[in-house]
mmCIF file of C-alpha atoms and ligand atoms in Angstrom:
data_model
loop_
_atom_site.group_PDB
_atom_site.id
_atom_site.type_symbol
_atom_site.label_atom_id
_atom_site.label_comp_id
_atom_site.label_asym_id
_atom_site.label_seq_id
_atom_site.Cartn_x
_atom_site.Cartn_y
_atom_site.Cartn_z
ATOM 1 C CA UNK A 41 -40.698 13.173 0.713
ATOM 2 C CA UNK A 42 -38.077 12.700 -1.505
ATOM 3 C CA UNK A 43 -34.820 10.971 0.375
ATOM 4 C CA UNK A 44 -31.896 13.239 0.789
ATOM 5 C CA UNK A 45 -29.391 11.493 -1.361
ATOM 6 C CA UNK A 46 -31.491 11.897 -4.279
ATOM 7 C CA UNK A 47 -31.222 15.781 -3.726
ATOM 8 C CA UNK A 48 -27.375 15.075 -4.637
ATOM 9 C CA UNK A 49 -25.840 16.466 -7.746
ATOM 10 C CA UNK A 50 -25.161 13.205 -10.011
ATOM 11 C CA UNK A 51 -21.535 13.766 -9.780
ATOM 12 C CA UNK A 52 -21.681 13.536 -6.170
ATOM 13 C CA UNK A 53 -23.128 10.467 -6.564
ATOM 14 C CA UNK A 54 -21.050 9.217 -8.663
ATOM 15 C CA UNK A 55 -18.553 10.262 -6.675
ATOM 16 C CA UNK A 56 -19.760 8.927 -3.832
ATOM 17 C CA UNK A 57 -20.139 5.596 -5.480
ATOM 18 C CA UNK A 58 -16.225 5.700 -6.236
ATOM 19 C CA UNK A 59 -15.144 6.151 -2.877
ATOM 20 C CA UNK A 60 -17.523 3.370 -1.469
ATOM 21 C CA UNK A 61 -16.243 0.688 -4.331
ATOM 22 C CA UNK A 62 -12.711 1.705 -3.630
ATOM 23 C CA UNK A 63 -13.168 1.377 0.117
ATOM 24 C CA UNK A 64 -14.887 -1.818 0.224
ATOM 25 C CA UNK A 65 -12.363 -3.161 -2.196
ATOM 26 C CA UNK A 66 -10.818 -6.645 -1.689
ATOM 27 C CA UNK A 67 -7.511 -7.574 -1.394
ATOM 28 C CA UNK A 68 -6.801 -11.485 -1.229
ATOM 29 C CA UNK A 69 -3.534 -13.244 -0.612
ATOM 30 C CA UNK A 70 -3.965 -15.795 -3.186
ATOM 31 C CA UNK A 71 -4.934 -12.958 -6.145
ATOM 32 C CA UNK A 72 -2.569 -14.493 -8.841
ATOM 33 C CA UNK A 73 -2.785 -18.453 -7.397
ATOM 34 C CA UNK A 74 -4.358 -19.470 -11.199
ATOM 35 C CA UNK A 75 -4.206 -16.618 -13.460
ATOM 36 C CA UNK A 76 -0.274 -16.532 -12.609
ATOM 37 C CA UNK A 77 1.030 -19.393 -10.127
ATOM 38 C CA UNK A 78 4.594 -18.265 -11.197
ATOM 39 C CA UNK A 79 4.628 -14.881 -10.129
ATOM 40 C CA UNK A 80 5.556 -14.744 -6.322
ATOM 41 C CA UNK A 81 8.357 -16.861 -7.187
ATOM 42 C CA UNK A 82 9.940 -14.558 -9.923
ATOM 43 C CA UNK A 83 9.217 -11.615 -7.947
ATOM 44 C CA UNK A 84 11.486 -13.556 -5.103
ATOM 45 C CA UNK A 85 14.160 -14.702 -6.980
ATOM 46 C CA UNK A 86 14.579 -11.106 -8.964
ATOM 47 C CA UNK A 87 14.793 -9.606 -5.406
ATOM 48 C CA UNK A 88 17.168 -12.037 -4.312
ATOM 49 C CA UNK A 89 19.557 -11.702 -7.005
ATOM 50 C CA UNK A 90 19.024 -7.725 -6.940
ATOM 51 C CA UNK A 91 19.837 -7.675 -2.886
ATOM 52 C CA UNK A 92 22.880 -10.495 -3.153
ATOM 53 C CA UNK A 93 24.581 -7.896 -5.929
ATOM 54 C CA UNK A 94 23.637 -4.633 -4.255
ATOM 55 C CA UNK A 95 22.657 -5.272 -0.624
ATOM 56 C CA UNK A 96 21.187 -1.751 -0.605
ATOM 57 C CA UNK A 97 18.771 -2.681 -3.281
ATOM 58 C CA UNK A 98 16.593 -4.447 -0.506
ATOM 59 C CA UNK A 99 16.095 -0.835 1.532
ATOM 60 C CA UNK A 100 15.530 1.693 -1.608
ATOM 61 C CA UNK A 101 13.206 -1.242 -2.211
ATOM 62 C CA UNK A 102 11.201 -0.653 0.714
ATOM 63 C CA UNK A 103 11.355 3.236 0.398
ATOM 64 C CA UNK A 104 9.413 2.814 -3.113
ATOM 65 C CA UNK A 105 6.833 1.002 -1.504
ATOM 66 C CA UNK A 106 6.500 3.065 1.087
ATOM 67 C CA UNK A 107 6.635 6.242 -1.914
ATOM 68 C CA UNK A 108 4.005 4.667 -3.769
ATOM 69 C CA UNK A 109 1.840 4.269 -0.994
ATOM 70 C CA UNK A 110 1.595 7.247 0.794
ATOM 71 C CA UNK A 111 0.976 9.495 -2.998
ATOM 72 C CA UNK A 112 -2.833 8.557 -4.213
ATOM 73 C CA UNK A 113 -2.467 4.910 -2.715
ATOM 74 C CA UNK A 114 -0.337 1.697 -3.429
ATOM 75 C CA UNK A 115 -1.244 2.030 -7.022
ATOM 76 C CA UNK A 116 2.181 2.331 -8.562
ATOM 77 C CA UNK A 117 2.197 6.075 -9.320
ATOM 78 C CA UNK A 118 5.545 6.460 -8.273
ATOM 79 C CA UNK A 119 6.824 4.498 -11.269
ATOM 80 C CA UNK A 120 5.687 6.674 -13.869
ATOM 81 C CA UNK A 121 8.104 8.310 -15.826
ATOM 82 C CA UNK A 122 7.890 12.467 -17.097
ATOM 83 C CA UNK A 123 6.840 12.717 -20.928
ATOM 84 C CA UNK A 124 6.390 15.975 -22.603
ATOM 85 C CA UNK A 125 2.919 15.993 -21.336
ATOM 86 C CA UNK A 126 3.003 14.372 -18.265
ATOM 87 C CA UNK A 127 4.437 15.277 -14.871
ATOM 88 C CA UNK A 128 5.211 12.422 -12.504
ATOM 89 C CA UNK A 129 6.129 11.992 -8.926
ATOM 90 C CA UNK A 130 9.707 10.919 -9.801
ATOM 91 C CA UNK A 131 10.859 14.603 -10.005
ATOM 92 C CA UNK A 132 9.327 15.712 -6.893
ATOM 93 C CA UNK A 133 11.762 16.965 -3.684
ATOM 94 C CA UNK A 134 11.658 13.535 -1.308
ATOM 95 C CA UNK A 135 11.897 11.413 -4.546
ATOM 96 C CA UNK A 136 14.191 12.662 -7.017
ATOM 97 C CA UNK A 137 18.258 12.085 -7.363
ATOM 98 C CA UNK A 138 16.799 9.715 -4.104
ATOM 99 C CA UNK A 139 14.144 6.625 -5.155
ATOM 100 C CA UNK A 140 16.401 3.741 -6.490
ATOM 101 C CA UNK A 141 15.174 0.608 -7.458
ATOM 102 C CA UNK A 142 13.194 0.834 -10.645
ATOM 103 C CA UNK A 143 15.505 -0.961 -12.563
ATOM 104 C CA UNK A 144 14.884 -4.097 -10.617
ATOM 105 C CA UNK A 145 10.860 -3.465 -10.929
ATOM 106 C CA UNK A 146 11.365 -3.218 -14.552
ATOM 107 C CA UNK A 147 13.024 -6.517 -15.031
ATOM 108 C CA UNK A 148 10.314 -8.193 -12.837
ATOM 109 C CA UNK A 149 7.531 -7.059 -14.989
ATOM 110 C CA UNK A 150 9.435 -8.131 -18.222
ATOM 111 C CA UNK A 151 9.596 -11.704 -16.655
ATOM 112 C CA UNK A 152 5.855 -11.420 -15.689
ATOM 113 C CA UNK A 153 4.573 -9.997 -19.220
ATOM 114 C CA UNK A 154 6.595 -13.457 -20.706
ATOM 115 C CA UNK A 155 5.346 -15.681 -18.746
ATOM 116 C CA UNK A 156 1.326 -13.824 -17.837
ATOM 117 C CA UNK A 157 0.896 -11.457 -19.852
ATOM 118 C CA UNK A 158 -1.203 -8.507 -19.072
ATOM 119 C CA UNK A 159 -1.794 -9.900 -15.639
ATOM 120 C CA UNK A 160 0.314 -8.843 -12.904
ATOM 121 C CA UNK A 161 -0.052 -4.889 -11.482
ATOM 122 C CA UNK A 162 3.222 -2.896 -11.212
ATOM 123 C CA UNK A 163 1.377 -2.010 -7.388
ATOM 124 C CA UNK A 164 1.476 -5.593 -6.583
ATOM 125 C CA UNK A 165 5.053 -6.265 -7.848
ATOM 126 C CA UNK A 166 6.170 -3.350 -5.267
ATOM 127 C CA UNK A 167 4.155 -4.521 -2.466
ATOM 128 C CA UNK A 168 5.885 -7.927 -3.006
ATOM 129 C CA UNK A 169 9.201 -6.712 -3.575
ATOM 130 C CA UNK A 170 8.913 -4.547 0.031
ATOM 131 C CA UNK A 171 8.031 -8.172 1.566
ATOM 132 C CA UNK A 172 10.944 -9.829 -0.302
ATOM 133 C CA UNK A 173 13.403 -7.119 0.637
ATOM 134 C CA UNK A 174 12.604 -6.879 4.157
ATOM 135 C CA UNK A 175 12.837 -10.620 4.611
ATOM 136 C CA UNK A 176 15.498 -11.009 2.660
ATOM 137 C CA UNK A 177 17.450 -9.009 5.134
ATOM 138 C CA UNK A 178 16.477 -10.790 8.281
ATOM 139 C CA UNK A 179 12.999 -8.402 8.697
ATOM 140 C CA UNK A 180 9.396 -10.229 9.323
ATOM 141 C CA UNK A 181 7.335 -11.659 7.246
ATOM 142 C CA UNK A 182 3.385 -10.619 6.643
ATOM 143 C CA UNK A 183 1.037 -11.639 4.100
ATOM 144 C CA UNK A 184 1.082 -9.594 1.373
ATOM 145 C CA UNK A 185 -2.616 -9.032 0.487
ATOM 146 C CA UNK A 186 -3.190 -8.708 -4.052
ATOM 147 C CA UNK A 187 -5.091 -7.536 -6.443
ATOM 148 C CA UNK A 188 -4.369 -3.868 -6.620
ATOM 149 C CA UNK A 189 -4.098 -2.089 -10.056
ATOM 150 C CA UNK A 190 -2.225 0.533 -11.181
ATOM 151 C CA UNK A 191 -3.298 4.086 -11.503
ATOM 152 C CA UNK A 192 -3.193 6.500 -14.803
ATOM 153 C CA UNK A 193 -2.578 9.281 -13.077
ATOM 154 C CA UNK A 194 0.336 10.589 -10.399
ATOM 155 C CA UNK A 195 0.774 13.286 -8.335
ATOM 156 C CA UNK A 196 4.130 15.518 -7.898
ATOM 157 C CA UNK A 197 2.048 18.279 -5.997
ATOM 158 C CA UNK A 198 0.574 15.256 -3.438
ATOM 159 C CA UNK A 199 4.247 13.655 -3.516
ATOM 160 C CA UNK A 200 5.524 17.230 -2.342
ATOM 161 C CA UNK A 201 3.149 17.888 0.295
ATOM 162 C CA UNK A 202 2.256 14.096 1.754
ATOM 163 C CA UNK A 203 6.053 12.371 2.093
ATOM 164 C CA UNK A 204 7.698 13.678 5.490
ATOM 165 C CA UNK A 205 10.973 15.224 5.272
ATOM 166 C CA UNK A 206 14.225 14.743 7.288
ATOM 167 C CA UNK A 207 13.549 17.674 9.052
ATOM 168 C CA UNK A 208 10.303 17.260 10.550
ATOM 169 C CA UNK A 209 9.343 16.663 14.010
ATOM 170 C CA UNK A 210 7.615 14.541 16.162
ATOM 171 C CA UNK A 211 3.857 16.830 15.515
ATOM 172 C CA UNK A 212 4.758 17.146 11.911
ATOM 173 C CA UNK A 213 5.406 13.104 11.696
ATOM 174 C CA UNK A 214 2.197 12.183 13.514
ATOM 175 C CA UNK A 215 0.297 14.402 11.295
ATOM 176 C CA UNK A 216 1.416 13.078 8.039
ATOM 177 C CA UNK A 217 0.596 9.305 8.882
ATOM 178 C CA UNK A 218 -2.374 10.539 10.833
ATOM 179 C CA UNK A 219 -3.686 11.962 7.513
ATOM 180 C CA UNK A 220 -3.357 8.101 5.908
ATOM 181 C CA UNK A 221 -5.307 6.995 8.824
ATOM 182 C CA UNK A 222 -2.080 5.371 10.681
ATOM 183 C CA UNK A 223 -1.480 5.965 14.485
ATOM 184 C CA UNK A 224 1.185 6.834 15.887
ATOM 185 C CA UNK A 225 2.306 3.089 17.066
ATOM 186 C CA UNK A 226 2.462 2.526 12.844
ATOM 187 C CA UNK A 227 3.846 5.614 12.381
ATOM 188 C CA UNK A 228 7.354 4.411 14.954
ATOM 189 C CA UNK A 229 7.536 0.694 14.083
ATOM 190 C CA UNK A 230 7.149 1.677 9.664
ATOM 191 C CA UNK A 231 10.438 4.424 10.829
ATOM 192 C CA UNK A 232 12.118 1.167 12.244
ATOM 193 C CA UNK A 233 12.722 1.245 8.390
ATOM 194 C CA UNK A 234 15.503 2.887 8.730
ATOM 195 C CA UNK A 235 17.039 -0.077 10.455
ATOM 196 C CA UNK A 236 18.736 -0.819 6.489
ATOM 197 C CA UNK A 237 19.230 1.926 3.808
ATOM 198 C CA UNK A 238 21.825 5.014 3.657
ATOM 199 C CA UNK A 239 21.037 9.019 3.425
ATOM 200 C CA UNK A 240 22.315 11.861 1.517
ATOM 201 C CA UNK A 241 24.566 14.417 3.220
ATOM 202 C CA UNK A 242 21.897 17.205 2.399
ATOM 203 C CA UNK A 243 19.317 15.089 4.176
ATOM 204 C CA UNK A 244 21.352 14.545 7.659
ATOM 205 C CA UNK A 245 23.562 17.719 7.050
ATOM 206 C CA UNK A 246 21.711 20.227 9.658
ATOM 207 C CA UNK A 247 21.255 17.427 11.980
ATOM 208 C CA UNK A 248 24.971 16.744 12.192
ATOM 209 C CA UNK A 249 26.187 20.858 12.700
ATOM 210 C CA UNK A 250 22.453 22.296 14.082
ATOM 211 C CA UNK A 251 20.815 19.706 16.591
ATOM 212 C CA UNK A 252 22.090 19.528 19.854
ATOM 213 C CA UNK A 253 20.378 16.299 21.075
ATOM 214 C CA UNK A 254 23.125 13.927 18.923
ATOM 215 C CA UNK A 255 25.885 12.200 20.402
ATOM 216 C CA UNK A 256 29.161 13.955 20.167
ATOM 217 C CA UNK A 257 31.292 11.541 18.731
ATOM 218 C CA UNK A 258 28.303 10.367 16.107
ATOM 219 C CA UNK A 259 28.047 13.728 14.972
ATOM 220 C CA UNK A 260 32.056 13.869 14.607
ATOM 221 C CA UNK A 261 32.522 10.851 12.496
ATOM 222 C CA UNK A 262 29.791 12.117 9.890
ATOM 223 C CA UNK A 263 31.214 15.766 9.438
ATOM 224 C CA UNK A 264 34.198 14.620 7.708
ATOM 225 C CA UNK A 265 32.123 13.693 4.661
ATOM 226 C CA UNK A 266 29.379 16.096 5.026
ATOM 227 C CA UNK A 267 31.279 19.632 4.920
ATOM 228 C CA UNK A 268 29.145 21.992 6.841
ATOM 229 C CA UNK A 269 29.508 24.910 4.366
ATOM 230 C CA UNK A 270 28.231 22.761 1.246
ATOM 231 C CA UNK A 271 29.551 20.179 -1.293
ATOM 232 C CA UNK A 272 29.520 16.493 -1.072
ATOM 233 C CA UNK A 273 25.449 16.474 -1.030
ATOM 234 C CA UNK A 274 25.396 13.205 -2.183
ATOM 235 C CA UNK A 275 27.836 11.105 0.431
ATOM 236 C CA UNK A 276 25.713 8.419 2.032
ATOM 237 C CA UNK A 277 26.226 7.703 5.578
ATOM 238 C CA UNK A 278 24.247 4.351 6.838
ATOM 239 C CA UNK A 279 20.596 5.343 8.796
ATOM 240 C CA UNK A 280 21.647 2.185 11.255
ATOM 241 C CA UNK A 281 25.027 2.567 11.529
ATOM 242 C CA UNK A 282 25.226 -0.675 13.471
ATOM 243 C CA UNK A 283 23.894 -2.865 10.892
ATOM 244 C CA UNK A 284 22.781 -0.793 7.975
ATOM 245 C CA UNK A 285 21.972 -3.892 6.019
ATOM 246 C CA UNK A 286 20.559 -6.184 8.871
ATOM 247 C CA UNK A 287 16.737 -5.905 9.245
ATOM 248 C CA UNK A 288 16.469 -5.655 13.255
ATOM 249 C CA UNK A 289 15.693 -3.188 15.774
ATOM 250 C CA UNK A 290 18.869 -1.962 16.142
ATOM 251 C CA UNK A 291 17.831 1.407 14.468
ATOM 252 C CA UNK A 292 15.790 1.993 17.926
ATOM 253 C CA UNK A 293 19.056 1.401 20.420
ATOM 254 C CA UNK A 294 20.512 3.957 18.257
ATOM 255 C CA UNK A 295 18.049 6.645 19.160
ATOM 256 C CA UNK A 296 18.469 5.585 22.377
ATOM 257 C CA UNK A 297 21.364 6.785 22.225
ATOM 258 C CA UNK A 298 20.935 9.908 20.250
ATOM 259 C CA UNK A 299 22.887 8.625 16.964
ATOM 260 C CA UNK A 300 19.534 8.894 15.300
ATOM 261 C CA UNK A 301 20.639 10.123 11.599
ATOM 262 C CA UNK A 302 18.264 12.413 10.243
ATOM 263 C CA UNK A 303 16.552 14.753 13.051
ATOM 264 C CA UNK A 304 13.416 13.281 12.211
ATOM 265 C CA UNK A 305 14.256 9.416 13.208
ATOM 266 C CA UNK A 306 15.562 11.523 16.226
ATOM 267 C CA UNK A 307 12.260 13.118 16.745
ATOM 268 C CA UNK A 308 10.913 9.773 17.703
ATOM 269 C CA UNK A 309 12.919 10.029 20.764
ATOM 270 C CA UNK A 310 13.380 13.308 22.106
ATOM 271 C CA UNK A 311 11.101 13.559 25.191
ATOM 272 C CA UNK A 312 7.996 13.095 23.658
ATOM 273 C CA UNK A 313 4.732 11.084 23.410
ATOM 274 C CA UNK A 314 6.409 8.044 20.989
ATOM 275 C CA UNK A 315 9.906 7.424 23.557
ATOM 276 C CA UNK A 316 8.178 4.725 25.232
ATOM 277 C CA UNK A 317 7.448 2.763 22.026
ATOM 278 C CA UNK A 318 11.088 3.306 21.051
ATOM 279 C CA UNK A 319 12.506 1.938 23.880
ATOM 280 C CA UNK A 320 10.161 -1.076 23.868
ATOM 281 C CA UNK A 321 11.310 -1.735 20.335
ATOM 282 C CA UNK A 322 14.687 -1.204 21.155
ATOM 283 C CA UNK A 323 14.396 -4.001 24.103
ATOM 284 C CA UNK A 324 12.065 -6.042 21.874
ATOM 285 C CA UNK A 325 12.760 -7.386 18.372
ATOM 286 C CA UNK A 326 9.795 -9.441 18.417
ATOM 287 C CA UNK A 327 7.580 -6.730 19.478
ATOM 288 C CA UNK A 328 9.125 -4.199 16.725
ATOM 289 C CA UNK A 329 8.975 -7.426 14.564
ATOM 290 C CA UNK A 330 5.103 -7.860 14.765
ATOM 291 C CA UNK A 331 4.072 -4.668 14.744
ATOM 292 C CA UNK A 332 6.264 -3.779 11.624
ATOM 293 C CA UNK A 333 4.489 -6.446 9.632
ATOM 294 C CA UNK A 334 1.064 -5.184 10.714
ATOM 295 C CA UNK A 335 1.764 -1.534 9.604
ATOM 296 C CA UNK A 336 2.896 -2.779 6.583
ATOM 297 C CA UNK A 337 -0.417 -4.714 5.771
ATOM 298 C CA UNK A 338 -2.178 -1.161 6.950
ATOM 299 C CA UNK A 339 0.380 0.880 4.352
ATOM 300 C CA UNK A 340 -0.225 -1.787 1.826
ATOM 301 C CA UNK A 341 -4.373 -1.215 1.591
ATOM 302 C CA UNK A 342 -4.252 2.481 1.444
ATOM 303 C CA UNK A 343 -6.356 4.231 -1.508
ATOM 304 C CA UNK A 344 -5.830 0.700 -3.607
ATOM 305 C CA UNK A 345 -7.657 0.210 -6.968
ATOM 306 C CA UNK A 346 -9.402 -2.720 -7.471
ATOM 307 C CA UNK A 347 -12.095 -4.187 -9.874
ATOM 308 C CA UNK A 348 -12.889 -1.721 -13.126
ATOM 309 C CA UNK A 349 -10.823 1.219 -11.527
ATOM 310 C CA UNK A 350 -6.770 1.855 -12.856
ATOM 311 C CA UNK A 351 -5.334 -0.678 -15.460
ATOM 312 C CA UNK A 352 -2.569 -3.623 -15.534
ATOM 313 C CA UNK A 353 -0.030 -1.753 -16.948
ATOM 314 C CA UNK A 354 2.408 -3.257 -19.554
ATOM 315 C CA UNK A 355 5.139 -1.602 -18.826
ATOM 316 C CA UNK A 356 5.551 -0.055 -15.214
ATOM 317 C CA UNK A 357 7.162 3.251 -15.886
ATOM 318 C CA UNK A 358 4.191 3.842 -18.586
ATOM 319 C CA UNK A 359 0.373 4.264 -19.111
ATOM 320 C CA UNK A 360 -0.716 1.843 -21.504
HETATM 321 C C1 HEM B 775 8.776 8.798 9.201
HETATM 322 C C2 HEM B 775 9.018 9.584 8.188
HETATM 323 C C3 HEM B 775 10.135 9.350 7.218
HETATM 324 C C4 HEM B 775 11.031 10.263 6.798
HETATM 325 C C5 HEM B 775 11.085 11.719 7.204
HETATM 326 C C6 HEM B 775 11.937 9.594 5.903
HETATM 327 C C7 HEM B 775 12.971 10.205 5.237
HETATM 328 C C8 HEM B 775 13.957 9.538 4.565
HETATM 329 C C9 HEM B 775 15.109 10.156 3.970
HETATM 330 C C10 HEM B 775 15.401 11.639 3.927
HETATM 331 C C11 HEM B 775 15.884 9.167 3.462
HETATM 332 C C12 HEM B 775 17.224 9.317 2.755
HETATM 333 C C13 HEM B 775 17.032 9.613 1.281
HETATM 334 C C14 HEM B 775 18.324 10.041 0.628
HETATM 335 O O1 HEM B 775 19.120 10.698 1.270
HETATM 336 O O2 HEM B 775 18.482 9.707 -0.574
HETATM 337 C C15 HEM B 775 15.216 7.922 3.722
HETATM 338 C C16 HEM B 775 15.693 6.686 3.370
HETATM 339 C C17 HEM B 775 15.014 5.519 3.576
HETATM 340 N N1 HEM B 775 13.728 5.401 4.055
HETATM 341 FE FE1 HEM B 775 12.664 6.829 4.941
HETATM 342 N N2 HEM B 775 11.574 8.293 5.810
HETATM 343 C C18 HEM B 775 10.473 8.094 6.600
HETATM 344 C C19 HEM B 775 9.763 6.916 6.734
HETATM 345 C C20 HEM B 775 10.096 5.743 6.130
HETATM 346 C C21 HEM B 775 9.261 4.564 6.131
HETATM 347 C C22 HEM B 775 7.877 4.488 6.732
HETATM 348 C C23 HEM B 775 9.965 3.598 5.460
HETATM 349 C C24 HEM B 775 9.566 2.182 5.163
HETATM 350 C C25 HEM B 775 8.694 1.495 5.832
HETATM 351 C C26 HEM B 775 11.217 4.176 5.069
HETATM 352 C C27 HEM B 775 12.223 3.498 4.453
HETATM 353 C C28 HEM B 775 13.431 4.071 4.087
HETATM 354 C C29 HEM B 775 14.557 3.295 3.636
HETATM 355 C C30 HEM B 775 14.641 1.782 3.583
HETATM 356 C C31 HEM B 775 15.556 4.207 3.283
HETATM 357 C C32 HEM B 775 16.924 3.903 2.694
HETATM 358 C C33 HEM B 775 16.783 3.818 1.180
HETATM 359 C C34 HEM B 775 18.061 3.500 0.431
HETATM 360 O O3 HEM B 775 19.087 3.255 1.025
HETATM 361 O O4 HEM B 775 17.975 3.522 -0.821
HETATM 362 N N3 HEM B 775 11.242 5.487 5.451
HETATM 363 N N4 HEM B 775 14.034 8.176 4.371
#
């Protein structure tokens, strides 16, 4: 009798095939140790110079990781720009007027393509740059796993429906990292996140005039900039306003005490299942610390290419 996988169209197969090879891929820390011994160091000191000008630059940093990684996989997608006949995530609602940092990805891969060329991945340069950034700022440190390559495709319409918005809540959170396979304990310690960067008025706007679980006065000093009936969408307000460009786990005292900016960060605290995590964070920097740098490792080996799959781009904001 003829075995049941052999019943299988051949595209299933082949399909099959795909998914196993990209599953089983390797990542290794030491990826670039003799085919580029340069390139962690170049990635650093770009970073470093990019966060000592712009201390902000270290947090959109992190948010384009974290962009590229939950749309098709850490494979760079998010850096590809529109052409006539191409439609990239960049446009999409969480990511456009909002992403920042290409700029500084761009001048790492021109460094790279002098001094390897053709040999470091765009996805690798972000998932370096996230590491830099975070420690940079004070953050943990992980090891920052290599070898990914970059994709020839992106995805507005999965960059629409798969990035959580500021207005979700606590179901609608779980859900989203559920569906990348991360639990809920990755899902609170990746939002401690938000310990450094700023958000738009239109993104914390409702949760300033609507929510009622937000301290009083915190909701006060934000409404000056953020006019309730419209205007001003763009005025940033820090997401830790205690230290907005301090990697610690002060984001998670402020939820503790309802001065969580956008109602989602609130979400995390509001009664439910994750306010026992937030409080240990907020007691425990080590704790938050540790299991930061492990949900990072998780975000960093979701849907990678490796081997004969995607390309080393030349340029990161094109297909080559
Ligand atoms: C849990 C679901 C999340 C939601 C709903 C969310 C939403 C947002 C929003 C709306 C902004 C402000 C964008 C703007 O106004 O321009 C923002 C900023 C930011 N997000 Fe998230 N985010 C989430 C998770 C994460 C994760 C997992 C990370 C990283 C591990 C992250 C890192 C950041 C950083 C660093 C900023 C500040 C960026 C800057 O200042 O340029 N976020 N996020």
């Amino acid at each position: 009798m003829a075995r049941a996988s052999t019943r299988l169209p051949p595209f299933l197969l082949l399909l099959a095939a795909t998914c196993a090879a990209v599953a089983n891929a390797q990542l290794s820390e030491n990826y670039y140790g003799s085919s580029c011994p340069a390139a962690l160091l170049t990635i650093r000191t770009t970073v470093a110079t990019a966060v000592l000008l712009d201390r902000r630059m270290g947090a959109s940093l992190l948010r384009l990781y974290f962009h590229d990684c939950f749309v098709q996989g850490c494979d760079a997608s998010v850096l590809l720009d529109d052409t006539p006949s191409f439609t990239g995530e960049k446009g999409a609602g969480p990511n456009a007027g909002s992403l920042r940092g290409f700029e500084v990805i761009d001048r790492i891969k021109l460094l790279l393509e002098l001094i390897c060329p053709g040999t470091v991945s765009c996805a690798d340069i972000l998932a370096v740059a996230a590491h830099d950034a975070v420690v940079h700022l004070g953050g943990p440190s992980w090891t920052v796993l290599l070898g990914r390559r970059d994709a020839t495709t992106a995805s507005a319409s999965l960059a629409n429906s798969d990035l959580p918005g500021p207005n979700s809540n606590l179901n609608d959170l779980l859900a989203a990292f559920s569906k990348k396979g991360l639990s809920s304990t990755d899902m609170v310690a990746l939002s401690g996140g938000h310990t450094i960067g700023r958000a738009q008025c239109q993104n914390y706007r409702n949760r300033i005039y609507a929510d009622t679980d937000i301290d009083g006065t915190f909701a006060a000093s934000l409404r000056g900039d953020c006019p309730q009936g419209g205007g001003n969408d763009g005025n940033l307000a820090p997401l830790d306003a205690s230290s907005p460009d301090y990697f610690d786990n002060s984001y998670f005292s402020g939820l503790l005490s309802h001065r969580g900016l956008l109602h989602s960060d609130q979400a995390l605290y509001d009664g439910g299942s994750t306010d026992g995590l937030v409080r240990s964070y907020a007691s425990n920097n080590d704790q938050f610390g540790s299991d930061f740098a492990a949900a990072m490792v998780k975000l960093g080996n979701l849907g990678v290419l490796t081997g004969a799959y995607g390309e080393i781009r030349v340029n990161c904001r094109a297909v080559n």
